[in-house]
């Protein structure tokens, strides 16, 4: 198997290297597998040396976007001593700009993104949405800007991620009649609760399509109209009990539903 093994080492997020690697690897469609491991926020020599040692043992190419001169020196020394393959995306151009302008670089990790606090808010919100997706950890409900409730296949996760990209901290919880509600949901203010309502027939079509795509039996209980109707009725009862904002999503795109939720957010400020 033809494989490319790369380590991204950065004293910030590492997105710059990731984008360049993606562009480069697109030129090698015959490479069967690309293993890219990202090591962000590296800010001390010990951590860097451990990563470099691992890269050497795994015969990986190190792609560096470091701005700290000390860490760059560690990388250069290690590579010179061991023969480690590496590319430094930052230093050559930084040195050229310094030579042309006479200005000293700040050597500040993440300076590009620190100019935009919204970037960090968005990254944090996306990480939050992933961590608290699908009711995996009910402790996240209290920290959420919104908690999205609904039965399976009502687009809770895509909606959560869309809102996270707008810097909202969103968790979601699937509603199943046989599964008791977590106690934490009862402590969430009703203004933060969003209930997605949808017709049983629409859910049936979505679930059947999902099962077909997976090559599974569409006659299962998961895609039974009577069962789905029971789930929808249960969910609507929960919405009323919790006094959640109810949004009918049968014919709405994710963007439309998100716009309604953002309007709710604006009105409660």
PDB file of C-alpha atoms in Angstrom:
ATOM      1  CA  UNK A   1       0.000   0.000   0.000  1.00  0.00           C
ATOM      2  CA  UNK A   2       1.249   3.490  -0.918  1.00  0.00           C
ATOM      3  CA  UNK A   3       0.956   5.649   2.192  1.00  0.00           C
ATOM      4  CA  UNK A   4       1.893   9.206   3.192  1.00  0.00           C
ATOM      5  CA  UNK A   5       2.557   9.695   6.899  1.00  0.00           C
ATOM      6  CA  UNK A   6       2.661  13.302   8.113  1.00  0.00           C
ATOM      7  CA  UNK A   7       2.881  15.040  11.491  1.00  0.00           C
ATOM      8  CA  UNK A   8       1.641  18.631  11.740  1.00  0.00           C
ATOM      9  CA  UNK A   9       3.431  20.477  14.543  1.00  0.00           C
ATOM     10  CA  UNK A  10       2.218  23.947  15.460  1.00  0.00           C
ATOM     11  CA  UNK A  11       2.331  26.348  18.385  1.00  0.00           C
ATOM     12  CA  UNK A  12      -1.185  27.406  17.342  1.00  0.00           C
ATOM     13  CA  UNK A  13      -4.066  25.445  15.799  1.00  0.00           C
ATOM     14  CA  UNK A  14      -2.209  23.961  12.809  1.00  0.00           C
ATOM     15  CA  UNK A  15      -4.845  24.846  10.234  1.00  0.00           C
ATOM     16  CA  UNK A  16      -2.342  26.534   7.910  1.00  0.00           C
ATOM     17  CA  UNK A  17      -0.345  23.330   7.476  1.00  0.00           C
ATOM     18  CA  UNK A  18      -3.511  21.250   7.163  1.00  0.00           C
ATOM     19  CA  UNK A  19      -4.749  23.334   4.225  1.00  0.00           C
ATOM     20  CA  UNK A  20      -1.419  23.177   2.415  1.00  0.00           C
ATOM     21  CA  UNK A  21      -1.177  19.412   2.946  1.00  0.00           C
ATOM     22  CA  UNK A  22      -4.674  18.952   1.555  1.00  0.00           C
ATOM     23  CA  UNK A  23      -3.743  20.974  -1.525  1.00  0.00           C
ATOM     24  CA  UNK A  24      -0.518  19.016  -2.033  1.00  0.00           C
ATOM     25  CA  UNK A  25      -2.063  15.579  -1.515  1.00  0.00           C
ATOM     26  CA  UNK A  26      -4.710  16.389  -4.115  1.00  0.00           C
ATOM     27  CA  UNK A  27      -1.838  16.173  -6.614  1.00  0.00           C
ATOM     28  CA  UNK A  28      -1.183  12.549  -5.638  1.00  0.00           C
ATOM     29  CA  UNK A  29      -4.431  10.648  -6.281  1.00  0.00           C
ATOM     30  CA  UNK A  30      -2.472   7.402  -6.544  1.00  0.00           C
ATOM     31  CA  UNK A  31      -1.501   7.589  -2.861  1.00  0.00           C
ATOM     32  CA  UNK A  32      -3.817   5.049  -1.273  1.00  0.00           C
ATOM     33  CA  UNK A  33      -3.742   6.332   2.306  1.00  0.00           C
ATOM     34  CA  UNK A  34      -2.770   9.580   3.994  1.00  0.00           C
ATOM     35  CA  UNK A  35      -2.233   9.528   7.736  1.00  0.00           C
ATOM     36  CA  UNK A  36      -2.096  13.104   9.017  1.00  0.00           C
ATOM     37  CA  UNK A  37      -1.708  13.654  12.752  1.00  0.00           C
ATOM     38  CA  UNK A  38      -2.014  17.165  14.140  1.00  0.00           C
ATOM     39  CA  UNK A  39      -0.180  18.353  17.273  1.00  0.00           C
ATOM     40  CA  UNK A  40      -1.466  21.868  18.076  1.00  0.00           C
ATOM     41  CA  UNK A  41      -0.451  24.339  20.781  1.00  0.00           C
ATOM     42  CA  UNK A  42       3.072  22.953  21.235  1.00  0.00           C
ATOM     43  CA  UNK A  43       4.842  25.486  23.457  1.00  0.00           C
ATOM     44  CA  UNK A  44       7.722  23.686  25.165  1.00  0.00           C
ATOM     45  CA  UNK A  45      10.816  21.804  24.089  1.00  0.00           C
ATOM     46  CA  UNK A  46      10.030  18.545  25.887  1.00  0.00           C
ATOM     47  CA  UNK A  47       6.694  18.076  24.129  1.00  0.00           C
ATOM     48  CA  UNK A  48       8.246  18.960  20.787  1.00  0.00           C
ATOM     49  CA  UNK A  49      11.153  16.520  21.205  1.00  0.00           C
ATOM     50  CA  UNK A  50       8.747  13.692  22.084  1.00  0.00           C
ATOM     51  CA  UNK A  51       6.690  14.354  18.931  1.00  0.00           C
ATOM     52  CA  UNK A  52       9.810  14.529  16.773  1.00  0.00           C
ATOM     53  CA  UNK A  53      11.046  11.224  18.188  1.00  0.00           C
ATOM     54  CA  UNK A  54       7.706   9.599  17.405  1.00  0.00           C
ATOM     55  CA  UNK A  55       7.785  11.033  13.880  1.00  0.00           C
ATOM     56  CA  UNK A  56      11.271   9.644  13.340  1.00  0.00           C
ATOM     57  CA  UNK A  57      10.304   6.157  14.525  1.00  0.00           C
ATOM     58  CA  UNK A  58       7.199   6.196  12.307  1.00  0.00           C
ATOM     59  CA  UNK A  59       9.133   7.545   9.294  1.00  0.00           C
ATOM     60  CA  UNK A  60       6.772  10.497   9.106  1.00  0.00           C
ATOM     61  CA  UNK A  61       7.342  13.870   7.482  1.00  0.00           C
ATOM     62  CA  UNK A  62       7.032  16.711   9.985  1.00  0.00           C
ATOM     63  CA  UNK A  63       5.200  19.769   8.690  1.00  0.00           C
ATOM     64  CA  UNK A  64       5.898  22.687  11.006  1.00  0.00           C
ATOM     65  CA  UNK A  65       4.165  26.035  11.467  1.00  0.00           C
ATOM     66  CA  UNK A  66       6.138  27.210  14.489  1.00  0.00           C
ATOM     67  CA  UNK A  67       6.905  30.870  15.113  1.00  0.00           C
ATOM     68  CA  UNK A  68       8.876  30.529  18.346  1.00  0.00           C
ATOM     69  CA  UNK A  69      12.572  30.773  17.462  1.00  0.00           C
ATOM     70  CA  UNK A  70      13.629  28.424  20.250  1.00  0.00           C
ATOM     71  CA  UNK A  71      11.286  25.686  19.126  1.00  0.00           C
ATOM     72  CA  UNK A  72      12.369  26.131  15.514  1.00  0.00           C
ATOM     73  CA  UNK A  73      15.976  25.718  16.623  1.00  0.00           C
ATOM     74  CA  UNK A  74      15.070  22.488  18.435  1.00  0.00           C
ATOM     75  CA  UNK A  75      13.409  21.167  15.282  1.00  0.00           C
ATOM     76  CA  UNK A  76      16.372  22.104  13.081  1.00  0.00           C
ATOM     77  CA  UNK A  77      18.898  20.572  15.483  1.00  0.00           C
ATOM     78  CA  UNK A  78      16.932  17.349  15.840  1.00  0.00           C
ATOM     79  CA  UNK A  79      16.465  16.982  12.082  1.00  0.00           C
ATOM     80  CA  UNK A  80      20.135  17.721  11.408  1.00  0.00           C
ATOM     81  CA  UNK A  81      21.221  15.115  13.942  1.00  0.00           C
ATOM     82  CA  UNK A  82      18.766  12.338  13.046  1.00  0.00           C
ATOM     83  CA  UNK A  83      17.908  12.882   9.384  1.00  0.00           C
ATOM     84  CA  UNK A  84      14.241  13.526  10.156  1.00  0.00           C
ATOM     85  CA  UNK A  85      12.322  14.747   7.102  1.00  0.00           C
ATOM     86  CA  UNK A  86      10.628  18.058   7.774  1.00  0.00           C
ATOM     87  CA  UNK A  87       9.351  21.198   6.101  1.00  0.00           C
ATOM     88  CA  UNK A  88       9.086  24.565   7.853  1.00  0.00           C
ATOM     89  CA  UNK A  89       6.312  26.665   6.345  1.00  0.00           C
ATOM     90  CA  UNK A  90       6.935  29.781   8.430  1.00  0.00           C
ATOM     91  CA  UNK A  91      10.635  30.513   8.833  1.00  0.00           C
ATOM     92  CA  UNK A  92      11.843  31.135   5.240  1.00  0.00           C
ATOM     93  CA  UNK A  93       9.163  33.710   4.398  1.00  0.00           C
ATOM     94  CA  UNK A  94       9.391  35.269   7.877  1.00  0.00           C
ATOM     95  CA  UNK A  95      13.127  35.766   7.397  1.00  0.00           C
ATOM     96  CA  UNK A  96      12.619  37.270   3.941  1.00  0.00           C
ATOM     97  CA  UNK A  97      10.031  39.744   5.224  1.00  0.00           C
ATOM     98  CA  UNK A  98      12.308  40.643   8.122  1.00  0.00           C
ATOM     99  CA  UNK A  99      15.189  41.212   5.703  1.00  0.00           C
ATOM    100  CA  UNK A 100      13.114  43.391   3.391  1.00  0.00           C
ATOM    101  CA  UNK A 101      11.456  45.484   6.086  1.00  0.00           C
ATOM    102  CA  UNK A 102      13.967  45.473   8.917  1.00  0.00           C
ATOM    103  CA  UNK A 103      11.096  44.688  11.290  1.00  0.00           C
ATOM    104  CA  UNK A 104      11.357  42.040  14.009  1.00  0.00           C
ATOM    105  CA  UNK A 105       8.570  39.396  13.994  1.00  0.00           C
ATOM    106  CA  UNK A 106       6.464  39.114  17.143  1.00  0.00           C
ATOM    107  CA  UNK A 107       6.864  35.318  17.341  1.00  0.00           C
ATOM    108  CA  UNK A 108       3.327  35.195  18.711  1.00  0.00           C
ATOM    109  CA  UNK A 109       1.529  31.862  18.154  1.00  0.00           C
ATOM    110  CA  UNK A 110      -1.971  32.185  16.711  1.00  0.00           C
ATOM    111  CA  UNK A 111      -1.525  35.886  15.908  1.00  0.00           C
ATOM    112  CA  UNK A 112      -3.592  35.432  12.742  1.00  0.00           C
ATOM    113  CA  UNK A 113      -6.595  34.212  14.690  1.00  0.00           C
ATOM    114  CA  UNK A 114      -6.114  36.454  17.714  1.00  0.00           C
ATOM    115  CA  UNK A 115      -7.070  39.295  15.417  1.00  0.00           C
ATOM    116  CA  UNK A 116     -10.519  37.742  15.308  1.00  0.00           C
ATOM    117  CA  UNK A 117     -11.999  36.617  18.629  1.00  0.00           C
ATOM    118  CA  UNK A 118     -14.973  35.279  16.728  1.00  0.00           C
ATOM    119  CA  UNK A 119     -12.694  32.581  15.315  1.00  0.00           C
ATOM    120  CA  UNK A 120     -11.948  31.218  18.767  1.00  0.00           C
ATOM    121  CA  UNK A 121     -15.575  31.478  19.813  1.00  0.00           C
ATOM    122  CA  UNK A 122     -16.540  29.443  16.765  1.00  0.00           C
ATOM    123  CA  UNK A 123     -13.886  26.770  17.353  1.00  0.00           C
ATOM    124  CA  UNK A 124     -14.952  26.451  21.002  1.00  0.00           C
ATOM    125  CA  UNK A 125     -18.613  26.186  19.988  1.00  0.00           C
ATOM    126  CA  UNK A 126     -17.877  23.444  17.448  1.00  0.00           C
ATOM    127  CA  UNK A 127     -15.896  21.463  20.021  1.00  0.00           C
ATOM    128  CA  UNK A 128     -18.792  21.928  22.453  1.00  0.00           C
ATOM    129  CA  UNK A 129     -21.330  20.656  19.904  1.00  0.00           C
ATOM    130  CA  UNK A 130     -19.246  17.554  19.216  1.00  0.00           C
ATOM    131  CA  UNK A 131     -18.713  16.808  22.894  1.00  0.00           C
ATOM    132  CA  UNK A 132     -22.387  17.151  23.805  1.00  0.00           C
ATOM    133  CA  UNK A 133     -23.920  15.677  20.660  1.00  0.00           C
ATOM    134  CA  UNK A 134     -26.708  13.107  20.898  1.00  0.00           C
ATOM    135  CA  UNK A 135     -27.059  13.381  24.681  1.00  0.00           C
ATOM    136  CA  UNK A 136     -23.619  11.834  25.263  1.00  0.00           C
ATOM    137  CA  UNK A 137     -23.026  13.956  28.359  1.00  0.00           C
ATOM    138  CA  UNK A 138     -26.049  15.586  29.976  1.00  0.00           C
ATOM    139  CA  UNK A 139     -23.789  17.839  32.044  1.00  0.00           C
ATOM    140  CA  UNK A 140     -23.450  20.046  28.986  1.00  0.00           C
ATOM    141  CA  UNK A 141     -27.098  21.088  28.988  1.00  0.00           C
ATOM    142  CA  UNK A 142     -26.658  23.819  31.616  1.00  0.00           C
ATOM    143  CA  UNK A 143     -23.746  25.333  29.678  1.00  0.00           C
ATOM    144  CA  UNK A 144     -25.626  25.402  26.380  1.00  0.00           C
ATOM    145  CA  UNK A 145     -27.034  28.429  24.622  1.00  0.00           C
ATOM    146  CA  UNK A 146     -29.617  26.016  23.232  1.00  0.00           C
ATOM    147  CA  UNK A 147     -30.555  22.377  23.785  1.00  0.00           C
ATOM    148  CA  UNK A 148     -32.206  20.803  20.736  1.00  0.00           C
ATOM    149  CA  UNK A 149     -34.710  18.019  21.383  1.00  0.00           C
ATOM    150  CA  UNK A 150     -36.329  15.637  18.931  1.00  0.00           C
ATOM    151  CA  UNK A 151     -36.803  12.065  17.829  1.00  0.00           C
ATOM    152  CA  UNK A 152     -34.254  10.309  15.643  1.00  0.00           C
ATOM    153  CA  UNK A 153     -33.735  11.756  12.119  1.00  0.00           C
ATOM    154  CA  UNK A 154     -35.010  15.254  12.795  1.00  0.00           C
ATOM    155  CA  UNK A 155     -31.583  16.744  11.883  1.00  0.00           C
ATOM    156  CA  UNK A 156     -30.581  17.606  15.451  1.00  0.00           C
ATOM    157  CA  UNK A 157     -26.858  17.097  14.843  1.00  0.00           C
ATOM    158  CA  UNK A 158     -26.591  19.007  11.525  1.00  0.00           C
ATOM    159  CA  UNK A 159     -28.563  21.864  13.080  1.00  0.00           C
ATOM    160  CA  UNK A 160     -26.304  21.854  16.149  1.00  0.00           C
ATOM    161  CA  UNK A 161     -23.181  22.035  13.983  1.00  0.00           C
ATOM    162  CA  UNK A 162     -24.650  24.789  11.797  1.00  0.00           C
ATOM    163  CA  UNK A 163     -25.387  26.904  14.874  1.00  0.00           C
ATOM    164  CA  UNK A 164     -21.964  26.099  16.323  1.00  0.00           C
ATOM    165  CA  UNK A 165     -20.418  27.614  13.203  1.00  0.00           C
ATOM    166  CA  UNK A 166     -22.222  30.777  14.243  1.00  0.00           C
ATOM    167  CA  UNK A 167     -20.608  30.507  17.712  1.00  0.00           C
ATOM    168  CA  UNK A 168     -23.652  29.192  19.596  1.00  0.00           C
ATOM    169  CA  UNK A 169     -22.956  26.488  22.175  1.00  0.00           C
ATOM    170  CA  UNK A 170     -25.506  23.827  21.294  1.00  0.00           C
ATOM    171  CA  UNK A 171     -26.181  20.365  22.696  1.00  0.00           C
ATOM    172  CA  UNK A 172     -28.901  17.979  21.612  1.00  0.00           C
ATOM    173  CA  UNK A 173     -30.886  15.109  23.052  1.00  0.00           C
ATOM    174  CA  UNK A 174     -32.716  12.317  21.206  1.00  0.00           C
ATOM    175  CA  UNK A 175     -36.134  11.576  22.660  1.00  0.00           C
ATOM    176  CA  UNK A 176     -37.023   7.892  23.031  1.00  0.00           C
ATOM    177  CA  UNK A 177     -40.206   6.847  24.892  1.00  0.00           C
ATOM    178  CA  UNK A 178     -38.451   4.040  26.777  1.00  0.00           C
ATOM    179  CA  UNK A 179     -35.523   6.218  27.913  1.00  0.00           C
ATOM    180  CA  UNK A 180     -36.193   8.562  30.873  1.00  0.00           C
ATOM    181  CA  UNK A 181     -35.244  12.197  30.472  1.00  0.00           C
ATOM    182  CA  UNK A 182     -31.975  13.065  32.220  1.00  0.00           C
ATOM    183  CA  UNK A 183     -32.497  15.088  35.379  1.00  0.00           C
ATOM    184  CA  UNK A 184     -30.256  17.859  34.034  1.00  0.00           C
ATOM    185  CA  UNK A 185     -32.727  18.774  31.299  1.00  0.00           C
ATOM    186  CA  UNK A 186     -35.277  19.812  33.939  1.00  0.00           C
ATOM    187  CA  UNK A 187     -32.902  22.533  35.141  1.00  0.00           C
ATOM    188  CA  UNK A 188     -32.466  24.155  31.728  1.00  0.00           C
ATOM    189  CA  UNK A 189     -34.486  27.374  31.280  1.00  0.00           C
ATOM    190  CA  UNK A 190     -37.338  26.774  28.852  1.00  0.00           C
ATOM    191  CA  UNK A 191     -36.151  29.678  26.690  1.00  0.00           C
ATOM    192  CA  UNK A 192     -33.095  27.578  25.794  1.00  0.00           C
ATOM    193  CA  UNK A 193     -35.032  24.459  24.823  1.00  0.00           C
ATOM    194  CA  UNK A 194     -35.845  23.856  21.162  1.00  0.00           C
ATOM    195  CA  UNK A 195     -38.227  21.050  20.198  1.00  0.00           C
ATOM    196  CA  UNK A 196     -38.140  19.908  16.579  1.00  0.00           C
ATOM    197  CA  UNK A 197     -41.531  18.655  15.425  1.00  0.00           C
ATOM    198  CA  UNK A 198     -42.044  16.715  12.214  1.00  0.00           C
ATOM    199  CA  UNK A 199     -44.744  14.519  10.718  1.00  0.00           C
ATOM    200  CA  UNK A 200     -44.412  10.753  11.221  1.00  0.00           C
ATOM    201  CA  UNK A 201     -44.651  10.246   7.451  1.00  0.00           C
ATOM    202  CA  UNK A 202     -41.666  12.505   6.855  1.00  0.00           C
ATOM    203  CA  UNK A 203     -39.601  10.681   9.471  1.00  0.00           C
ATOM    204  CA  UNK A 204     -40.622   7.343   7.975  1.00  0.00           C
ATOM    205  CA  UNK A 205     -39.300   8.348   4.546  1.00  0.00           C
ATOM    206  CA  UNK A 206     -36.058   9.653   6.057  1.00  0.00           C
ATOM    207  CA  UNK A 207     -35.472   6.525   8.114  1.00  0.00           C
ATOM    208  CA  UNK A 208     -36.243   4.201   5.216  1.00  0.00           C
ATOM    209  CA  UNK A 209     -33.751   6.104   3.078  1.00  0.00           C
ATOM    210  CA  UNK A 210     -31.194   5.851   5.858  1.00  0.00           C
ATOM    211  CA  UNK A 211     -31.664   2.094   6.221  1.00  0.00           C
ATOM    212  CA  UNK A 212     -31.508   1.604   2.451  1.00  0.00           C
ATOM    213  CA  UNK A 213     -28.223   3.501   2.357  1.00  0.00           C
ATOM    214  CA  UNK A 214     -26.826   1.211   5.027  1.00  0.00           C
ATOM    215  CA  UNK A 215     -28.148  -1.909   3.322  1.00  0.00           C
ATOM    216  CA  UNK A 216     -30.386  -2.750   6.290  1.00  0.00           C
ATOM    217  CA  UNK A 217     -33.926  -4.065   6.519  1.00  0.00           C
ATOM    218  CA  UNK A 218     -36.436  -1.211   6.058  1.00  0.00           C
ATOM    219  CA  UNK A 219     -39.153  -3.264   7.766  1.00  0.00           C
ATOM    220  CA  UNK A 220     -37.509  -2.882  11.168  1.00  0.00           C
ATOM    221  CA  UNK A 221     -39.238  -1.249  14.143  1.00  0.00           C
ATOM    222  CA  UNK A 222     -37.075   1.841  13.492  1.00  0.00           C
ATOM    223  CA  UNK A 223     -38.980   2.431  10.246  1.00  0.00           C
ATOM    224  CA  UNK A 224     -42.453   1.407  11.396  1.00  0.00           C
ATOM    225  CA  UNK A 225     -45.070   4.166  11.017  1.00  0.00           C
ATOM    226  CA  UNK A 226     -47.013   3.155  14.123  1.00  0.00           C
ATOM    227  CA  UNK A 227     -43.839   3.198  16.205  1.00  0.00           C
ATOM    228  CA  UNK A 228     -42.740   6.531  14.740  1.00  0.00           C
ATOM    229  CA  UNK A 229     -46.157   8.056  15.501  1.00  0.00           C
ATOM    230  CA  UNK A 230     -45.743   6.936  19.099  1.00  0.00           C
ATOM    231  CA  UNK A 231     -42.302   8.571  19.242  1.00  0.00           C
ATOM    232  CA  UNK A 232     -43.579  11.846  17.783  1.00  0.00           C
ATOM    233  CA  UNK A 233     -46.486  12.010  20.218  1.00  0.00           C
ATOM    234  CA  UNK A 234     -44.118  11.330  23.101  1.00  0.00           C
ATOM    235  CA  UNK A 235     -41.745  14.064  21.906  1.00  0.00           C
ATOM    236  CA  UNK A 236     -44.561  16.600  21.583  1.00  0.00           C
ATOM    237  CA  UNK A 237     -45.669  15.789  25.126  1.00  0.00           C
ATOM    238  CA  UNK A 238     -42.114  16.397  26.349  1.00  0.00           C
ATOM    239  CA  UNK A 239     -41.957  19.731  24.522  1.00  0.00           C
ATOM    240  CA  UNK A 240     -45.176  20.867  26.179  1.00  0.00           C
ATOM    241  CA  UNK A 241     -44.072  19.628  29.598  1.00  0.00           C
ATOM    242  CA  UNK A 242     -40.774  21.520  29.349  1.00  0.00           C
ATOM    243  CA  UNK A 243     -42.403  24.550  27.692  1.00  0.00           C
ATOM    244  CA  UNK A 244     -39.856  24.318  24.882  1.00  0.00           C
ATOM    245  CA  UNK A 245     -39.946  26.432  21.726  1.00  0.00           C
ATOM    246  CA  UNK A 246     -41.493  24.133  19.125  1.00  0.00           C
ATOM    247  CA  UNK A 247     -40.366  24.409  15.509  1.00  0.00           C
ATOM    248  CA  UNK A 248     -42.039  22.435  12.731  1.00  0.00           C
ATOM    249  CA  UNK A 249     -39.233  21.308  10.417  1.00  0.00           C
ATOM    250  CA  UNK A 250     -41.035  19.173   7.807  1.00  0.00           C
ATOM    251  CA  UNK A 251     -40.217  21.396   4.848  1.00  0.00           C
ATOM    252  CA  UNK A 252     -37.519  23.602   6.322  1.00  0.00           C
ATOM    253  CA  UNK A 253     -33.852  23.640   5.395  1.00  0.00           C
ATOM    254  CA  UNK A 254     -31.315  23.653   8.232  1.00  0.00           C
ATOM    255  CA  UNK A 255     -30.645  27.319   7.508  1.00  0.00           C
ATOM    256  CA  UNK A 256     -34.308  28.236   7.939  1.00  0.00           C
ATOM    257  CA  UNK A 257     -34.593  26.449  11.268  1.00  0.00           C
ATOM    258  CA  UNK A 258     -31.362  28.041  12.445  1.00  0.00           C
ATOM    259  CA  UNK A 259     -32.659  31.490  11.488  1.00  0.00           C
ATOM    260  CA  UNK A 260     -35.731  30.933  13.693  1.00  0.00           C
ATOM    261  CA  UNK A 261     -33.511  29.908  16.599  1.00  0.00           C
ATOM    262  CA  UNK A 262     -31.273  32.950  16.122  1.00  0.00           C
ATOM    263  CA  UNK A 263     -34.366  35.151  16.228  1.00  0.00           C
ATOM    264  CA  UNK A 264     -35.284  33.508  19.538  1.00  0.00           C
ATOM    265  CA  UNK A 265     -31.772  34.327  20.788  1.00  0.00           C
ATOM    266  CA  UNK A 266     -32.089  37.967  19.751  1.00  0.00           C
ATOM    267  CA  UNK A 267     -35.482  38.344  21.411  1.00  0.00           C
ATOM    268  CA  UNK A 268     -34.298  37.075  24.771  1.00  0.00           C
ATOM    269  CA  UNK A 269     -31.375  39.525  25.036  1.00  0.00           C
TER     270      UNK A 269
END
